[in-house]
PDB file of C-alpha atoms and ligand atoms in Angstrom:
ATOM      1  CA  MET O  20       0.000  -0.001   0.002  1.00 56.00           C
ATOM      2  CA  SER O  21       1.147   3.548  -0.644  1.00 84.00           C
ATOM      3  CA  VAL O  22       0.485   4.773   2.871  1.00 94.00           C
ATOM      4  CA  ASN O  23       3.296   4.039   5.328  1.00 95.00           C
ATOM      5  CA  GLY O  24       1.384   2.222   8.050  1.00 95.00           C
ATOM      6  CA  GLU O  25       4.501   1.472  10.052  1.00 96.00           C
ATOM      7  CA  ASN O  26       5.398   5.150  10.298  1.00 97.00           C
ATOM      8  CA  TYR O  27       1.788   5.940  11.141  1.00 98.00           C
ATOM      9  CA  HIS O  28       1.637   3.580  14.111  1.00 97.00           C
ATOM     10  CA  ARG O  29       5.072   4.670  15.378  1.00 98.00           C
ATOM     11  CA  ILE O  30       4.218   8.395  15.129  1.00 98.00           C
ATOM     12  CA  ILE O  31       0.763   7.953  16.685  1.00 98.00           C
ATOM     13  CA  ALA O  32       2.333   6.167  19.663  1.00 97.00           C
ATOM     14  CA  GLU O  33       5.021   8.843  20.039  1.00 97.00           C
ATOM     15  CA  LEU O  34       2.440  11.623  19.948  1.00 98.00           C
ATOM     16  CA  ALA O  35      -0.085   9.912  22.214  1.00 97.00           C
ATOM     17  CA  ALA O  36       2.569   9.709  24.938  1.00 95.00           C
ATOM     18  CA  ARG O  37       2.817  13.521  24.800  1.00 97.00           C
ATOM     19  CA  ASN O  38      -0.859  14.226  24.197  1.00 97.00           C
ATOM     20  CA  VAL O  39      -0.143  15.726  20.767  1.00 98.00           C
ATOM     21  CA  GLN O  40      -2.690  15.530  17.959  1.00 98.00           C
ATOM     22  CA  LEU O  41      -1.734  14.327  14.480  1.00 98.00           C
ATOM     23  CA  ILE O  42      -2.999  16.068  11.353  1.00 98.00           C
ATOM     24  CA  ALA O  43      -2.232  13.882   8.337  1.00 98.00           C
ATOM     25  CA  VAL O  44      -1.347  16.236   5.484  1.00 98.00           C
ATOM     26  CA  SER O  45      -2.785  14.720   2.334  1.00 97.00           C
ATOM     27  CA  LYS O  46      -2.342  17.548  -0.175  1.00 96.00           C
ATOM     28  CA  THR O  47      -1.655  16.306  -3.738  1.00 94.00           C
ATOM     29  CA  LYS O  48      -2.377  12.712  -2.619  1.00 96.00           C
ATOM     30  CA  PRO O  49      -5.324  10.740  -4.051  1.00 96.00           C
ATOM     31  CA  ALA O  50      -8.488  10.086  -2.028  1.00 97.00           C
ATOM     32  CA  ALA O  51      -7.617   6.365  -2.027  1.00 97.00           C
ATOM     33  CA  ASP O  52      -4.512   7.112   0.088  1.00 97.00           C
ATOM     34  CA  ILE O  53      -6.598   9.114   2.554  1.00 98.00           C
ATOM     35  CA  GLN O  54      -9.066   6.242   2.758  1.00 98.00           C
ATOM     36  CA  GLN O  55      -6.198   3.854   3.591  1.00 97.00           C
ATOM     37  CA  LEU O  56      -5.083   6.000   6.507  1.00 98.00           C
ATOM     38  CA  TYR O  57      -8.716   6.493   7.557  1.00 98.00           C
ATOM     39  CA  ASP O  58      -9.073   2.713   7.689  1.00 98.00           C
ATOM     40  CA  LEU O  59      -6.115   2.624  10.091  1.00 97.00           C
ATOM     41  CA  GLY O  60      -8.066   4.970  12.363  1.00 97.00           C
ATOM     42  CA  GLN O  61      -6.905   8.476  11.330  1.00 98.00           C
ATOM     43  CA  ARG O  62      -9.670  11.107  11.231  1.00 98.00           C
ATOM     44  CA  ASP O  63      -7.887  14.482  11.018  1.00 98.00           C
ATOM     45  CA  PHE O  64      -6.563  15.402   7.583  1.00 98.00           C
ATOM     46  CA  GLY O  65      -4.929  18.604   6.343  1.00 98.00           C
ATOM     47  CA  GLU O  66      -5.171  20.110   2.870  1.00 98.00           C
ATOM     48  CA  ASN O  67      -3.627  23.250   1.315  1.00 97.00           C
ATOM     49  CA  TYR O  68      -5.750  23.862  -1.754  1.00 97.00           C
ATOM     50  CA  VAL O  69      -9.433  24.801  -1.557  1.00 98.00           C
ATOM     51  CA  GLN O  70     -10.645  23.031  -4.701  1.00 98.00           C
ATOM     52  CA  GLU O  71      -8.767  19.870  -3.826  1.00 98.00           C
ATOM     53  CA  LEU O  72     -10.192  19.924  -0.300  1.00 98.00           C
ATOM     54  CA  VAL O  73     -13.759  20.437  -1.522  1.00 98.00           C
ATOM     55  CA  ASP O  74     -13.415  17.597  -4.070  1.00 98.00           C
ATOM     56  CA  LYS O  75     -11.984  15.168  -1.516  1.00 98.00           C
ATOM     57  CA  ALA O  76     -14.479  16.063   1.217  1.00 98.00           C
ATOM     58  CA  ALA O  77     -17.295  15.221  -1.200  1.00 98.00           C
ATOM     59  CA  ILE O  78     -16.179  11.630  -1.673  1.00 98.00           C
ATOM     60  CA  LEU O  79     -14.579  10.693   1.674  1.00 98.00           C
ATOM     61  CA  PRO O  80     -16.459   9.667   4.851  1.00 98.00           C
ATOM     62  CA  ASP O  81     -18.485  12.334   6.672  1.00 98.00           C
ATOM     63  CA  ASP O  82     -16.638  11.949   9.968  1.00 98.00           C
ATOM     64  CA  VAL O  83     -13.289  13.097   8.548  1.00 98.00           C
ATOM     65  CA  ARG O  84     -12.216  16.333  10.265  1.00 98.00           C
ATOM     66  CA  TRP O  85     -10.787  18.561   7.542  1.00 98.00           C
ATOM     67  CA  HIS O  86      -8.080  21.049   8.410  1.00 98.00           C
ATOM     68  CA  PHE O  87      -7.221  23.835   5.993  1.00 98.00           C
ATOM     69  CA  ILE O  88      -3.504  24.428   6.445  1.00 98.00           C
ATOM     70  CA  GLY O  89      -2.586  26.472   3.349  1.00 95.00           C
ATOM     71  CA  HIS O  90      -2.769  30.156   2.579  1.00 94.00           C
ATOM     72  CA  LEU O  91      -6.481  30.964   2.403  1.00 96.00           C
ATOM     73  CA  GLN O  92      -7.679  33.637  -0.005  1.00 97.00           C
ATOM     74  CA  THR O  93     -10.659  35.625   1.254  1.00 98.00           C
ATOM     75  CA  ASN O  94     -12.727  34.903  -1.857  1.00 98.00           C
ATOM     76  CA  LYS O  95     -12.449  31.143  -1.196  1.00 98.00           C
ATOM     77  CA  VAL O  96     -13.558  31.008   2.445  1.00 98.00           C
ATOM     78  CA  LYS O  97     -17.139  30.423   1.335  1.00 98.00           C
ATOM     79  CA  TYR O  98     -16.291  27.068  -0.266  1.00 98.00           C
ATOM     80  CA  ILE O  99     -14.907  25.492   2.903  1.00 98.00           C
ATOM     81  CA  ALA O 100     -17.036  27.255   5.550  1.00 98.00           C
ATOM     82  CA  PRO O 101     -19.864  24.677   5.463  1.00 98.00           C
ATOM     83  CA  PHE O 102     -17.690  21.781   6.607  1.00 98.00           C
ATOM     84  CA  VAL O 103     -14.117  22.758   7.594  1.00 98.00           C
ATOM     85  CA  HIS O 104     -13.035  21.692  11.105  1.00 98.00           C
ATOM     86  CA  LEU O 105     -10.091  24.049  11.701  1.00 98.00           C
ATOM     87  CA  ILE O 106      -8.474  26.770   9.591  1.00 98.00           C
ATOM     88  CA  HIS O 107      -4.773  26.929  10.537  1.00 98.00           C
ATOM     89  CA  GLY O 108      -3.324  29.800   8.538  1.00 94.00           C
ATOM     90  CA  VAL O 109      -5.296  32.923   9.425  1.00 97.00           C
ATOM     91  CA  ASP O 110      -2.943  35.862   9.094  1.00 95.00           C
ATOM     92  CA  SER O 111      -4.994  39.048   8.628  1.00 95.00           C
ATOM     93  CA  LEU O 112      -7.972  40.935  10.008  1.00 96.00           C
ATOM     94  CA  LYS O 113      -9.396  40.964   6.495  1.00 97.00           C
ATOM     95  CA  LEU O 114      -9.456  37.174   6.487  1.00 97.00           C
ATOM     96  CA  LEU O 115     -10.927  37.012  10.019  1.00 98.00           C
ATOM     97  CA  SER O 116     -13.647  39.374   8.894  1.00 98.00           C
ATOM     98  CA  GLU O 117     -14.497  37.182   5.884  1.00 98.00           C
ATOM     99  CA  ILE O 118     -14.495  34.050   8.039  1.00 98.00           C
ATOM    100  CA  GLN O 119     -16.929  35.811  10.404  1.00 98.00           C
ATOM    101  CA  LYS O 120     -19.163  36.652   7.437  1.00 98.00           C
ATOM    102  CA  GLN O 121     -19.222  33.074   6.146  1.00 98.00           C
ATOM    103  CA  ALA O 122     -19.702  31.687   9.666  1.00 98.00           C
ATOM    104  CA  VAL O 123     -22.863  33.760   9.981  1.00 98.00           C
ATOM    105  CA  LYS O 124     -24.042  32.672   6.530  1.00 98.00           C
ATOM    106  CA  THR O 125     -23.543  28.969   7.254  1.00 98.00           C
ATOM    107  CA  ASN O 126     -24.588  29.324  10.901  1.00 98.00           C
ATOM    108  CA  ARG O 127     -21.454  27.542  12.090  1.00 98.00           C
ATOM    109  CA  VAL O 128     -18.889  28.760  14.595  1.00 98.00           C
ATOM    110  CA  LEU O 129     -15.621  28.481  12.657  1.00 98.00           C
ATOM    111  CA  SER O 130     -12.472  27.482  14.516  1.00 98.00           C
ATOM    112  CA  CYS O 131      -9.187  29.045  13.490  1.00 98.00           C
ATOM    113  CA  LEU O 132      -5.539  29.391  14.388  1.00 98.00           C
ATOM    114  CA  LEU O 133      -3.606  32.604  13.867  1.00 98.00           C
ATOM    115  CA  GLN O 134      -0.470  32.074  11.814  1.00 97.00           C
ATOM    116  CA  VAL O 135       2.656  33.712  13.194  1.00 97.00           C
ATOM    117  CA  HIS O 136       5.755  34.380  11.101  1.00 95.00           C
ATOM    118  CA  ILE O 137       8.555  32.691  13.075  1.00 93.00           C
ATOM    119  CA  SER O 138      11.095  31.780  10.404  1.00 90.00           C
ATOM    120  CA  GLY O 139      13.868  34.028   9.174  1.00 81.00           C
ATOM    121  CA  GLU O 140      12.531  33.565   5.655  1.00 80.00           C
ATOM    122  CA  ALA O 141      10.718  36.341   3.814  1.00 76.00           C
ATOM    123  CA  THR O 142       8.582  33.946   1.763  1.00 64.00           C
ATOM    124  CA  LYS O 143       6.451  32.417   4.520  1.00 62.00           C
ATOM    125  CA  PHE O 144       3.089  33.831   5.501  1.00 84.00           C
ATOM    126  CA  GLY O 145       2.150  34.928   9.006  1.00 94.00           C
ATOM    127  CA  MET O 146       1.732  37.836  11.385  1.00 95.00           C
ATOM    128  CA  ASP O 147       4.469  39.536  13.371  1.00 94.00           C
ATOM    129  CA  ASP O 148       4.068  40.026  17.137  1.00 93.00           C
ATOM    130  CA  THR O 149       2.355  43.399  16.785  1.00 94.00           C
ATOM    131  CA  GLU O 150      -0.139  42.168  14.209  1.00 95.00           C
ATOM    132  CA  LEU O 151      -0.847  39.160  16.411  1.00 96.00           C
ATOM    133  CA  ALA O 152      -1.598  41.327  19.446  1.00 96.00           C
ATOM    134  CA  GLU O 153      -3.817  43.517  17.281  1.00 97.00           C
ATOM    135  CA  ALA O 154      -5.708  40.511  15.950  1.00 97.00           C
ATOM    136  CA  VAL O 155      -6.233  39.012  19.411  1.00 97.00           C
ATOM    137  CA  ASN O 156      -7.475  42.359  20.695  1.00 97.00           C
ATOM    138  CA  SER O 157      -9.981  42.517  17.820  1.00 97.00           C
ATOM    139  CA  LEU O 158     -11.572  39.109  18.309  1.00 97.00           C
ATOM    140  CA  HIS O 159     -14.689  40.591  19.920  1.00 97.00           C
ATOM    141  CA  LEU O 160     -15.526  41.883  16.428  1.00 97.00           C
ATOM    142  CA  PHE O 161     -15.795  38.303  15.167  1.00 98.00           C
ATOM    143  CA  PRO O 162     -18.142  36.475  17.552  1.00 98.00           C
ATOM    144  CA  MET O 163     -18.699  33.519  15.222  1.00 98.00           C
ATOM    145  CA  VAL O 164     -14.947  32.941  14.840  1.00 98.00           C
ATOM    146  CA  ARG O 165     -13.354  30.862  17.571  1.00 98.00           C
ATOM    147  CA  VAL O 166      -9.611  31.429  17.629  1.00 98.00           C
ATOM    148  CA  ARG O 167      -8.154  28.415  19.420  1.00 98.00           C
ATOM    149  CA  GLY O 168      -4.466  29.172  19.177  1.00 98.00           C
ATOM    150  CA  LEU O 169      -1.451  29.704  16.971  1.00 98.00           C
ATOM    151  CA  MET O 170       0.236  28.038  14.026  1.00 98.00           C
ATOM    152  CA  GLY O 171       3.726  28.511  12.678  1.00 97.00           C
ATOM    153  CA  MET O 172       6.334  27.077  10.326  1.00 96.00           C
ATOM    154  CA  ALA O 173      10.035  27.002  11.147  1.00 95.00           C
ATOM    155  CA  SER O 174      12.725  27.867   8.621  1.00 94.00           C
ATOM    156  CA  PHE O 175      13.529  25.308   5.952  1.00 91.00           C
ATOM    157  CA  THR O 176      16.996  24.417   7.270  1.00 93.00           C
ATOM    158  CA  ASP O 177      19.073  21.523   8.633  1.00 94.00           C
ATOM    159  CA  ASN O 178      20.007  23.668  11.627  1.00 96.00           C
ATOM    160  CA  GLY O 179      18.086  21.997  14.439  1.00 96.00           C
ATOM    161  CA  GLU O 180      19.069  24.670  16.959  1.00 97.00           C
ATOM    162  CA  GLN O 181      17.577  27.408  14.799  1.00 97.00           C
ATOM    163  CA  ILE O 182      14.372  25.412  14.337  1.00 97.00           C
ATOM    164  CA  ARG O 183      14.190  24.831  18.088  1.00 98.00           C
ATOM    165  CA  GLN O 184      14.585  28.546  18.812  1.00 98.00           C
ATOM    166  CA  GLU O 185      11.842  29.439  16.346  1.00 97.00           C
ATOM    167  CA  PHE O 186       9.422  26.931  17.891  1.00 98.00           C
ATOM    168  CA  ALA O 187      10.370  28.051  21.384  1.00 98.00           C
ATOM    169  CA  ARG O 188       9.546  31.633  20.431  1.00 97.00           C
ATOM    170  CA  LEU O 189       6.161  30.567  19.104  1.00 98.00           C
ATOM    171  CA  ASN O 190       5.418  28.643  22.286  1.00 98.00           C
ATOM    172  CA  LYS O 191       6.355  31.683  24.362  1.00 98.00           C
ATOM    173  CA  LEU O 192       3.844  33.785  22.410  1.00 97.00           C
ATOM    174  CA  TYR O 193       1.236  31.017  22.729  1.00 98.00           C
ATOM    175  CA  ARG O 194       1.603  30.967  26.492  1.00 97.00           C
ATOM    176  CA  GLU O 195       0.894  34.685  26.665  1.00 96.00           C
ATOM    177  CA  TYR O 196      -2.714  33.824  25.767  1.00 96.00           C
ATOM    178  CA  PRO O 197      -4.115  31.452  28.378  1.00 96.00           C
ATOM    179  CA  GLN O 198      -7.449  31.325  26.542  1.00 96.00           C
ATOM    180  CA  PHE O 199      -5.739  29.334  23.724  1.00 98.00           C
ATOM    181  CA  ASP O 200      -5.549  25.532  23.721  1.00 98.00           C
ATOM    182  CA  THR O 201      -3.970  24.680  20.378  1.00 98.00           C
ATOM    183  CA  LEU O 202      -0.404  25.181  19.160  1.00 98.00           C
ATOM    184  CA  SER O 203       0.036  23.823  15.628  1.00 98.00           C
ATOM    185  CA  MET O 204       3.738  23.429  14.845  1.00 98.00           C
ATOM    186  CA  GLY O 205       5.885  20.670  13.398  1.00 98.00           C
ATOM    187  CA  MET O 206       6.009  18.822  10.064  1.00 98.00           C
ATOM    188  CA  SER O 207       7.741  15.599   8.890  1.00 97.00           C
ATOM    189  CA  SER O 208      11.252  16.989   9.180  1.00 97.00           C
ATOM    190  CA  ASP O 209      10.931  18.844  12.483  1.00 97.00           C
ATOM    191  CA  TYR O 210       7.952  17.489  14.434  1.00 98.00           C
ATOM    192  CA  GLN O 211      10.099  15.903  17.143  1.00 98.00           C
ATOM    193  CA  ILE O 212      11.696  19.269  17.919  1.00 98.00           C
ATOM    194  CA  ALA O 213       8.257  20.902  17.805  1.00 98.00           C
ATOM    195  CA  VAL O 214       6.865  18.401  20.309  1.00 98.00           C
ATOM    196  CA  GLU O 215       9.816  18.981  22.637  1.00 98.00           C
ATOM    197  CA  GLU O 216       9.106  22.698  22.379  1.00 98.00           C
ATOM    198  CA  GLY O 217       5.451  22.392  23.373  1.00 98.00           C
ATOM    199  CA  SER O 218       3.475  21.673  20.191  1.00 98.00           C
ATOM    200  CA  THR O 219      -0.050  20.316  20.756  1.00 98.00           C
ATOM    201  CA  MET O 220      -0.735  19.531  17.075  1.00 98.00           C
ATOM    202  CA  VAL O 221       1.640  18.437  14.318  1.00 98.00           C
ATOM    203  CA  ARG O 222       1.005  18.471  10.570  1.00 98.00           C
ATOM    204  CA  ILE O 223       2.716  15.495   8.923  1.00 98.00           C
ATOM    205  CA  GLY O 224       2.555  14.612   5.244  1.00 98.00           C
ATOM    206  CA  SER O 225       5.492  12.900   3.586  1.00 97.00           C
ATOM    207  CA  LEU O 226       6.329  10.523   6.448  1.00 97.00           C
ATOM    208  CA  LEU O 227       2.812   9.082   6.125  1.00 98.00           C
ATOM    209  CA  PHE O 228       2.046   9.414   2.409  1.00 97.00           C
ATOM    210  CA  GLY O 229       5.514   9.430   0.831  1.00 93.00           C
ATOM    211  CA  ALA O 230       7.184  12.303  -1.026  1.00 90.00           C
ATOM    212  CA  ARG O 231       4.995  14.731  -2.951  1.00 85.00           C
ATOM    213  CA  VAL O 232       5.375  15.958  -6.488  1.00 76.00           C
ATOM    214  CA  TYR O 233       5.988  19.654  -5.929  1.00 65.00           C
ATOM    215  CA  LYS O 234       3.020  21.968  -6.349  1.00 54.00           C
ATOM    216  CA  LYS O 235       3.389  25.695  -5.940  1.00 53.00           C
ATOM    217  CA  GLU O 236       1.476  27.362  -3.095  1.00 50.00           C
ATOM    218  CA  ASP O 237      -0.998  30.018  -4.169  1.00 45.00           C
TER     219      ASP O 237
HETATM  220  C1  PLP Q  22       2.765  20.437   3.272  1.00 55.78           C
HETATM  221  C2  PLP Q  22       2.627  21.004   4.637  1.00 55.78           C
HETATM  222  C3  PLP Q  22       2.899  20.238   5.780  1.00 55.78           C
HETATM  223  C4  PLP Q  22       3.409  18.812   5.741  1.00 55.78           C
HETATM  224  O1  PLP Q  22       4.698  18.746   5.202  1.00 55.78           O
HETATM  225  P1  PLP Q  22       5.550  17.392   5.269  1.00 55.78           P
HETATM  226  O2  PLP Q  22       6.952  17.885   5.178  1.00 55.78           O
HETATM  227  O3  PLP Q  22       5.155  16.576   4.099  1.00 55.78           O
HETATM  228  O4  PLP Q  22       5.266  16.719   6.545  1.00 55.78           O
HETATM  229  C5  PLP Q  22       2.687  20.820   7.017  1.00 55.78           C
HETATM  230  N1  PLP Q  22       2.236  22.075   7.132  1.00 55.78           N
HETATM  231  C6  PLP Q  22       1.993  22.854   6.063  1.00 55.78           C
HETATM  232  C7  PLP Q  22       1.491  24.225   6.262  1.00 55.78           C
HETATM  233  C8  PLP Q  22       2.187  22.337   4.777  1.00 55.78           C
HETATM  234  O5  PLP Q  22       1.940  23.129   3.729  1.00 55.78           O
END
């Protein structure tokens, strides 16, 4: 089978010992692969592209919890609002405002994480500390949006110490907001560091589904 069941069981055991939730990142992978992991017991799946998420959600079991982990454009919130479980990458008031609007329309409280820019790289999305504080202070404007915590991506580097420092910084910010209960950080290459630095939710793709053919983020 194309899903790596051995890795899945090993990672699940590792994470369960630390009370960390696993999001299986299935972007670019066929629905049949998701179904294989579902049959092993996985229910939380992460996708980066709206159309792909909508198409997969239509054919996979209803009790899958779909996480949107990519960069979400405001004009596409409406397509995922009726069913999405958690939106990880919210990085602007404009997006929060659109999520509020669609939450009202679909009559669903929509759960989100605020994305913080923690890497040294200019290319990654996310808010700086000031923007984060401003967003948190504005949440009363968005009563149908439930912000549960923070999400971040470390630099793409082999330097484990640098990655650790970036995650530690995100955890420090996270702990400034005792109302939050979710800290989404860690991917295939760095999830163990993320867990050591206080992650409550990791997003793992290639270790479970194998390498992806590269697809550009929008
Ligand atoms: C693709 C992706 C992941 C998973 O990456 P892997 O290296 O395959 O584990 C995690 N988070 C985000 C935001 C992603 O885009």
